[in-house]
Short mmCIF file of C-alpha atoms in Angstrom, two decimals:
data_model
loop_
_atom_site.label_atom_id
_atom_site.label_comp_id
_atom_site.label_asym_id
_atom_site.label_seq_id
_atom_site.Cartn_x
_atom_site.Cartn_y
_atom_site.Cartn_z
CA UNK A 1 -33.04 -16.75 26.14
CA UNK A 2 -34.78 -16.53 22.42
CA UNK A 3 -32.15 -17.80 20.16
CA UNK A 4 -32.74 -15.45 16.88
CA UNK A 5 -30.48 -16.54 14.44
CA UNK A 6 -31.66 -17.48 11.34
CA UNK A 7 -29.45 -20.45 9.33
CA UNK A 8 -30.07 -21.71 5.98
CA UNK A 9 -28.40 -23.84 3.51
CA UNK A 10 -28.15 -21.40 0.60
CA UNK A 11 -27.59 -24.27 -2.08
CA UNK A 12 -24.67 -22.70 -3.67
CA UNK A 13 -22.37 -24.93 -5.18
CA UNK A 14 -19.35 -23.34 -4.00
CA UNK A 15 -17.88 -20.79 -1.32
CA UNK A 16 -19.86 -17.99 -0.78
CA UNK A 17 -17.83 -14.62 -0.66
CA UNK A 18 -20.31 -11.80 0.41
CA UNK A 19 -24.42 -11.57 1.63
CA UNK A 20 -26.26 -8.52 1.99
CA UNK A 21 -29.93 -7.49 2.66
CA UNK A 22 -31.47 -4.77 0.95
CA UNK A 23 -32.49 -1.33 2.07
CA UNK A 24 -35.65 -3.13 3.97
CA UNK A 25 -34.13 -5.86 5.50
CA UNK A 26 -35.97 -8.05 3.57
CA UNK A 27 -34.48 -9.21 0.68
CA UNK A 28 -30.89 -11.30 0.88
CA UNK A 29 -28.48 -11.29 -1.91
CA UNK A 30 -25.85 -13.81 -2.08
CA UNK A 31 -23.09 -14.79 -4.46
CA UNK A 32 -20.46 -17.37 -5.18
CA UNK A 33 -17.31 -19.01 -6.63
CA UNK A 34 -20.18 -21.14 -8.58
CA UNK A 35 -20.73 -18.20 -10.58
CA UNK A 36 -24.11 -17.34 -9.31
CA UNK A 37 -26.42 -14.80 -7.36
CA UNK A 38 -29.31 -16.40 -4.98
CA UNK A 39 -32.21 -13.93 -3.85
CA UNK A 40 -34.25 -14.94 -0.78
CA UNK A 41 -36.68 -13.22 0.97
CA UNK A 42 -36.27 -13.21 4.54
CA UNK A 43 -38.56 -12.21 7.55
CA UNK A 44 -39.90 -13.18 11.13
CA UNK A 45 -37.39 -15.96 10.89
CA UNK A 46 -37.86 -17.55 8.28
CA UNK A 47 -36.28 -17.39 4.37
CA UNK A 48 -37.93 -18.20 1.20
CA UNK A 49 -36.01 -18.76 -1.97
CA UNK A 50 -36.89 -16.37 -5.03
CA UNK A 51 -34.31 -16.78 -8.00
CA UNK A 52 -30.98 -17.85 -8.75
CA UNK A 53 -28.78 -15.12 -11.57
CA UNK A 54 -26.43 -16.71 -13.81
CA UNK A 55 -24.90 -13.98 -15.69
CA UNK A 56 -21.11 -14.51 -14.68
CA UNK A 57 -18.62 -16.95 -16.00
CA UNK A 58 -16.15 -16.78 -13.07
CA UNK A 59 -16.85 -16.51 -9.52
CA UNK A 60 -19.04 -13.39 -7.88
CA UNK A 61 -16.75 -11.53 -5.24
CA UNK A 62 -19.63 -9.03 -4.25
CA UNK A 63 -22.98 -7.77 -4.73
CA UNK A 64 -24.60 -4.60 -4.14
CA UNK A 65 -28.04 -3.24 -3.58
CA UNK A 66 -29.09 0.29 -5.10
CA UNK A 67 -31.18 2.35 -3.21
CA UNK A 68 -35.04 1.56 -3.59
CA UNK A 69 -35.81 4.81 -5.18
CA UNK A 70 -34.70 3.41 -8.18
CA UNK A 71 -36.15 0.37 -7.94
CA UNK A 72 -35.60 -3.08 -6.90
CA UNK A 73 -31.63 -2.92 -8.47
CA UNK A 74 -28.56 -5.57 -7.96
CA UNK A 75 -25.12 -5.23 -8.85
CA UNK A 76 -22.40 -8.05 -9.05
CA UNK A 77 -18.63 -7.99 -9.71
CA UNK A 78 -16.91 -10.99 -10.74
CA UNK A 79 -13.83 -12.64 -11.52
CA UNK A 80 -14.77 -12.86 -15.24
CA UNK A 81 -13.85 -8.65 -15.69
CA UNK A 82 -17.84 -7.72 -15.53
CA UNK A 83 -20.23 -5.52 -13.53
CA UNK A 84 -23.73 -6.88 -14.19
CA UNK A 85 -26.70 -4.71 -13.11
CA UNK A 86 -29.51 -6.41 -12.48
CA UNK A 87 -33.63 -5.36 -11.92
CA UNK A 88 -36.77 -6.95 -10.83
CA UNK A 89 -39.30 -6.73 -13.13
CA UNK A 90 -42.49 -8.98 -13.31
CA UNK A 91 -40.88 -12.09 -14.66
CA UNK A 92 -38.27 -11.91 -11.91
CA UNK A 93 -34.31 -10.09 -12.53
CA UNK A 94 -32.93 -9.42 -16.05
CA UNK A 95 -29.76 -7.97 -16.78
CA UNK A 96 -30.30 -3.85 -17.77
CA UNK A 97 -26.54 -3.28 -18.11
CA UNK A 98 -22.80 -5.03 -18.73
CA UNK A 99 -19.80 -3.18 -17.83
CA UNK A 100 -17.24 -4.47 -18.90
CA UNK A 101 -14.76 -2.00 -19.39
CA UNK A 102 -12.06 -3.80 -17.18
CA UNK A 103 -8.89 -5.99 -18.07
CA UNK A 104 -9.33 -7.92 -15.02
CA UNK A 105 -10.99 -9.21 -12.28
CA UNK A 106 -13.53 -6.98 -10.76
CA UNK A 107 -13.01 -6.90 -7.12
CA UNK A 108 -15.36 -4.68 -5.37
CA UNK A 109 -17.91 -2.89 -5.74
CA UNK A 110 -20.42 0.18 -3.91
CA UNK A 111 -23.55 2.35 -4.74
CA UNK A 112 -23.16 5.91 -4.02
CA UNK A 113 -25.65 7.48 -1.60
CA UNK A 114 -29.42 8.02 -3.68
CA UNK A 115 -28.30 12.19 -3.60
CA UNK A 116 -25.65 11.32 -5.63
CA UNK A 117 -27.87 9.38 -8.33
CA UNK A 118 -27.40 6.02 -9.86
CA UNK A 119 -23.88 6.06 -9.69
CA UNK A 120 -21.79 2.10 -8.83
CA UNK A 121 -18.10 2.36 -7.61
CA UNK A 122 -15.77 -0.45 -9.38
CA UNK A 123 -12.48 -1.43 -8.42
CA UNK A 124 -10.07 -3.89 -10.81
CA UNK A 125 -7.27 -6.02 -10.35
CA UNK A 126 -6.66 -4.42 -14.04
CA UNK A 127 -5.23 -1.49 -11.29
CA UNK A 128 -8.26 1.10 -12.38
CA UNK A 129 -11.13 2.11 -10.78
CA UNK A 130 -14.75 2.97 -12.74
CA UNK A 131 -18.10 5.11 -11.97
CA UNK A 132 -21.14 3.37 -13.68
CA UNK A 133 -23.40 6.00 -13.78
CA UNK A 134 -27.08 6.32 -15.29
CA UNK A 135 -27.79 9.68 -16.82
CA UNK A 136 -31.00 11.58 -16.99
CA UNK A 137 -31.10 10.74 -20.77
CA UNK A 138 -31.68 7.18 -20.30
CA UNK A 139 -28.24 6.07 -20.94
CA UNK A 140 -25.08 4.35 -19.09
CA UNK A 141 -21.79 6.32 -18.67
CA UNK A 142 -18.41 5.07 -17.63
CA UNK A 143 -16.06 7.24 -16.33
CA UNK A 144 -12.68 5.27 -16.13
CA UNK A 145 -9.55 6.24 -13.61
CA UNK A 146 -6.61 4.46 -14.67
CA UNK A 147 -4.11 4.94 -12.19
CA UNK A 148 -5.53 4.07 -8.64
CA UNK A 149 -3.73 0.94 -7.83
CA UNK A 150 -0.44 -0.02 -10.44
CA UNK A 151 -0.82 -3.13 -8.72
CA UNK A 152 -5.20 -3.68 -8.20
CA UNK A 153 -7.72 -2.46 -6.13
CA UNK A 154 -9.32 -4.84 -3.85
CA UNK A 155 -11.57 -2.56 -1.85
CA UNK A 156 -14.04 0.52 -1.85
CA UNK A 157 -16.19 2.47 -0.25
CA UNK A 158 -18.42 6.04 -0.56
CA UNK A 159 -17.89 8.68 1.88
CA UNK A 160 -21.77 9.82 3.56
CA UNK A 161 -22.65 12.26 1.70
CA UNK A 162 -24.08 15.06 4.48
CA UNK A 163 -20.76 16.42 6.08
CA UNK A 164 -20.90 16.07 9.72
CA UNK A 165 -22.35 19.11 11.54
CA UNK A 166 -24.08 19.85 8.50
CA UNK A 167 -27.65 20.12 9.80
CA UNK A 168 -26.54 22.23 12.49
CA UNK A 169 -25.14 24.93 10.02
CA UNK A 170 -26.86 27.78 8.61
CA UNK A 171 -28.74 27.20 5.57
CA UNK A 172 -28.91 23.54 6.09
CA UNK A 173 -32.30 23.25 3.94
CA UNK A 174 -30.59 23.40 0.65
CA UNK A 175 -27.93 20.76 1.05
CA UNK A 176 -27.35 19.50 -2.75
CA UNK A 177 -25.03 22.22 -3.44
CA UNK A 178 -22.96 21.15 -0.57
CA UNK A 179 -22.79 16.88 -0.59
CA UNK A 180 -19.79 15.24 0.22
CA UNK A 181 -18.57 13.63 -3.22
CA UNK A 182 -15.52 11.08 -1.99
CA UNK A 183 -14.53 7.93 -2.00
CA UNK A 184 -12.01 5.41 -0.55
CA UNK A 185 -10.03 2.88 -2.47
CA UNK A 186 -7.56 0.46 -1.41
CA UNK A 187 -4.90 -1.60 -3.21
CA UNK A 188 -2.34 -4.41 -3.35
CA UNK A 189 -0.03 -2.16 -3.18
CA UNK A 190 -0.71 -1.32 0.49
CA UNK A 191 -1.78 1.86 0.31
CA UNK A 192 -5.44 3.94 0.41
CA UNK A 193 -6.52 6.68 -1.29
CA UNK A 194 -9.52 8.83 -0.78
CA UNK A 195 -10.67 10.68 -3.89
CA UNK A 196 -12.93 13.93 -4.07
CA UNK A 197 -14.89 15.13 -7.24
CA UNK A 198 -13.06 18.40 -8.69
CA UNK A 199 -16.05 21.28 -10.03
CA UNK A 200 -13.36 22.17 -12.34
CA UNK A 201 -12.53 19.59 -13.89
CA UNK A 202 -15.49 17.43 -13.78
CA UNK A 203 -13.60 14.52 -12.25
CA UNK A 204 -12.66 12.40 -9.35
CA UNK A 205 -8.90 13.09 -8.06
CA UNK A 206 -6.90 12.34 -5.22
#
């Protein structure tokens, strides 16, 4: 039986609290309680190291790809209260955008689905919850909900944006006007909430 398993010492200096591949499959992204994000490239069982990000100055609880129509894009959340956004360019990653709107440790963090645009999900141990969002005018907006959790938000999550059944509807071709816009968060306080964005009032509520 073909063992394929692929093991690697990572060479982070500390626990590592979350790993994920890109869109591909081919690119690994992991992060630590060392404060730092290591990129390797990985295929046909093997892994090749390509960059190490020190941006934080606290440990990295998760990191997030963004879809590749926008290019190759990382996020990180950290202990220090900061969302970084990274992208490859020709020298290698570089910071495009801090968020650092929170009080607190930023928990976790998600990409919405590419229909939805840019858009990063943020949860805080600050209790709030924040949209990252890059406009068509070239600029970052952050929309802010303050009461999520009173007592933090650990986790969250985007619901698929195609409704189930969807396809199978009439009129199924022009499927912008009707995407799912939700979300899941979930607290310290033991509870979940599942948000939905309001037409009316331009917003996420519960």
């Amino acid at each position: 039986m073909t063992n394929n398993t692929l093991q690697f010492d990572t060479q982070h200096e500390d626990m590592i609290h979350d790993a994920q591949l890109d869109y591909y499959g081919k690119r690994l992204a992991t992060c630590s309680s060392d404060g730092s994000i290591r990129i390797f490239e990985v295929s046909n069982q093997q892994q090749k190291f390509v960059e190490a990000l020190k941006g934080h100055t606290g440990p990295v609880w998760q990191v997030s790809w963004a879809h590749p129509k926008f290019g190759s894009v990382l996020a990180s959340c950290s202990y220090d209260g900061t969302v970084l956004i990274w992208k490859e360019t020709g020298s290698g990653f570089a910071v495009i955008h801090k968020h650092d709107k929170h009080q607190a440790s930023v928990n976790a963090i998600a990409w919405a689905s590419h229909e939805l645009g840019p858009v990063l999900l943020c949860g805080s141990s600050d209790g709030k919850t924040s949209l990252v969002s890059f406009t068509e005018t070239g600029t970052w907006e952050v929309q802010m909900i303050r009461s999520a959790h009173a007592t933090g938000v650990n986790a969250v999550s985007w619901a698929p944006v195609i409704a189930a059944g969807a396809f199978t509807q009439p009129g199924a071709e022009s499927q912008s006007a009707g995407l799912v816009r939700q979300f899941a968060t979930g607290g310290c306080d033991n509870n979940v909430k599942i948000w939905a964005y309001s037409e009316e009032t331009k917003a996420y509520d519960v």
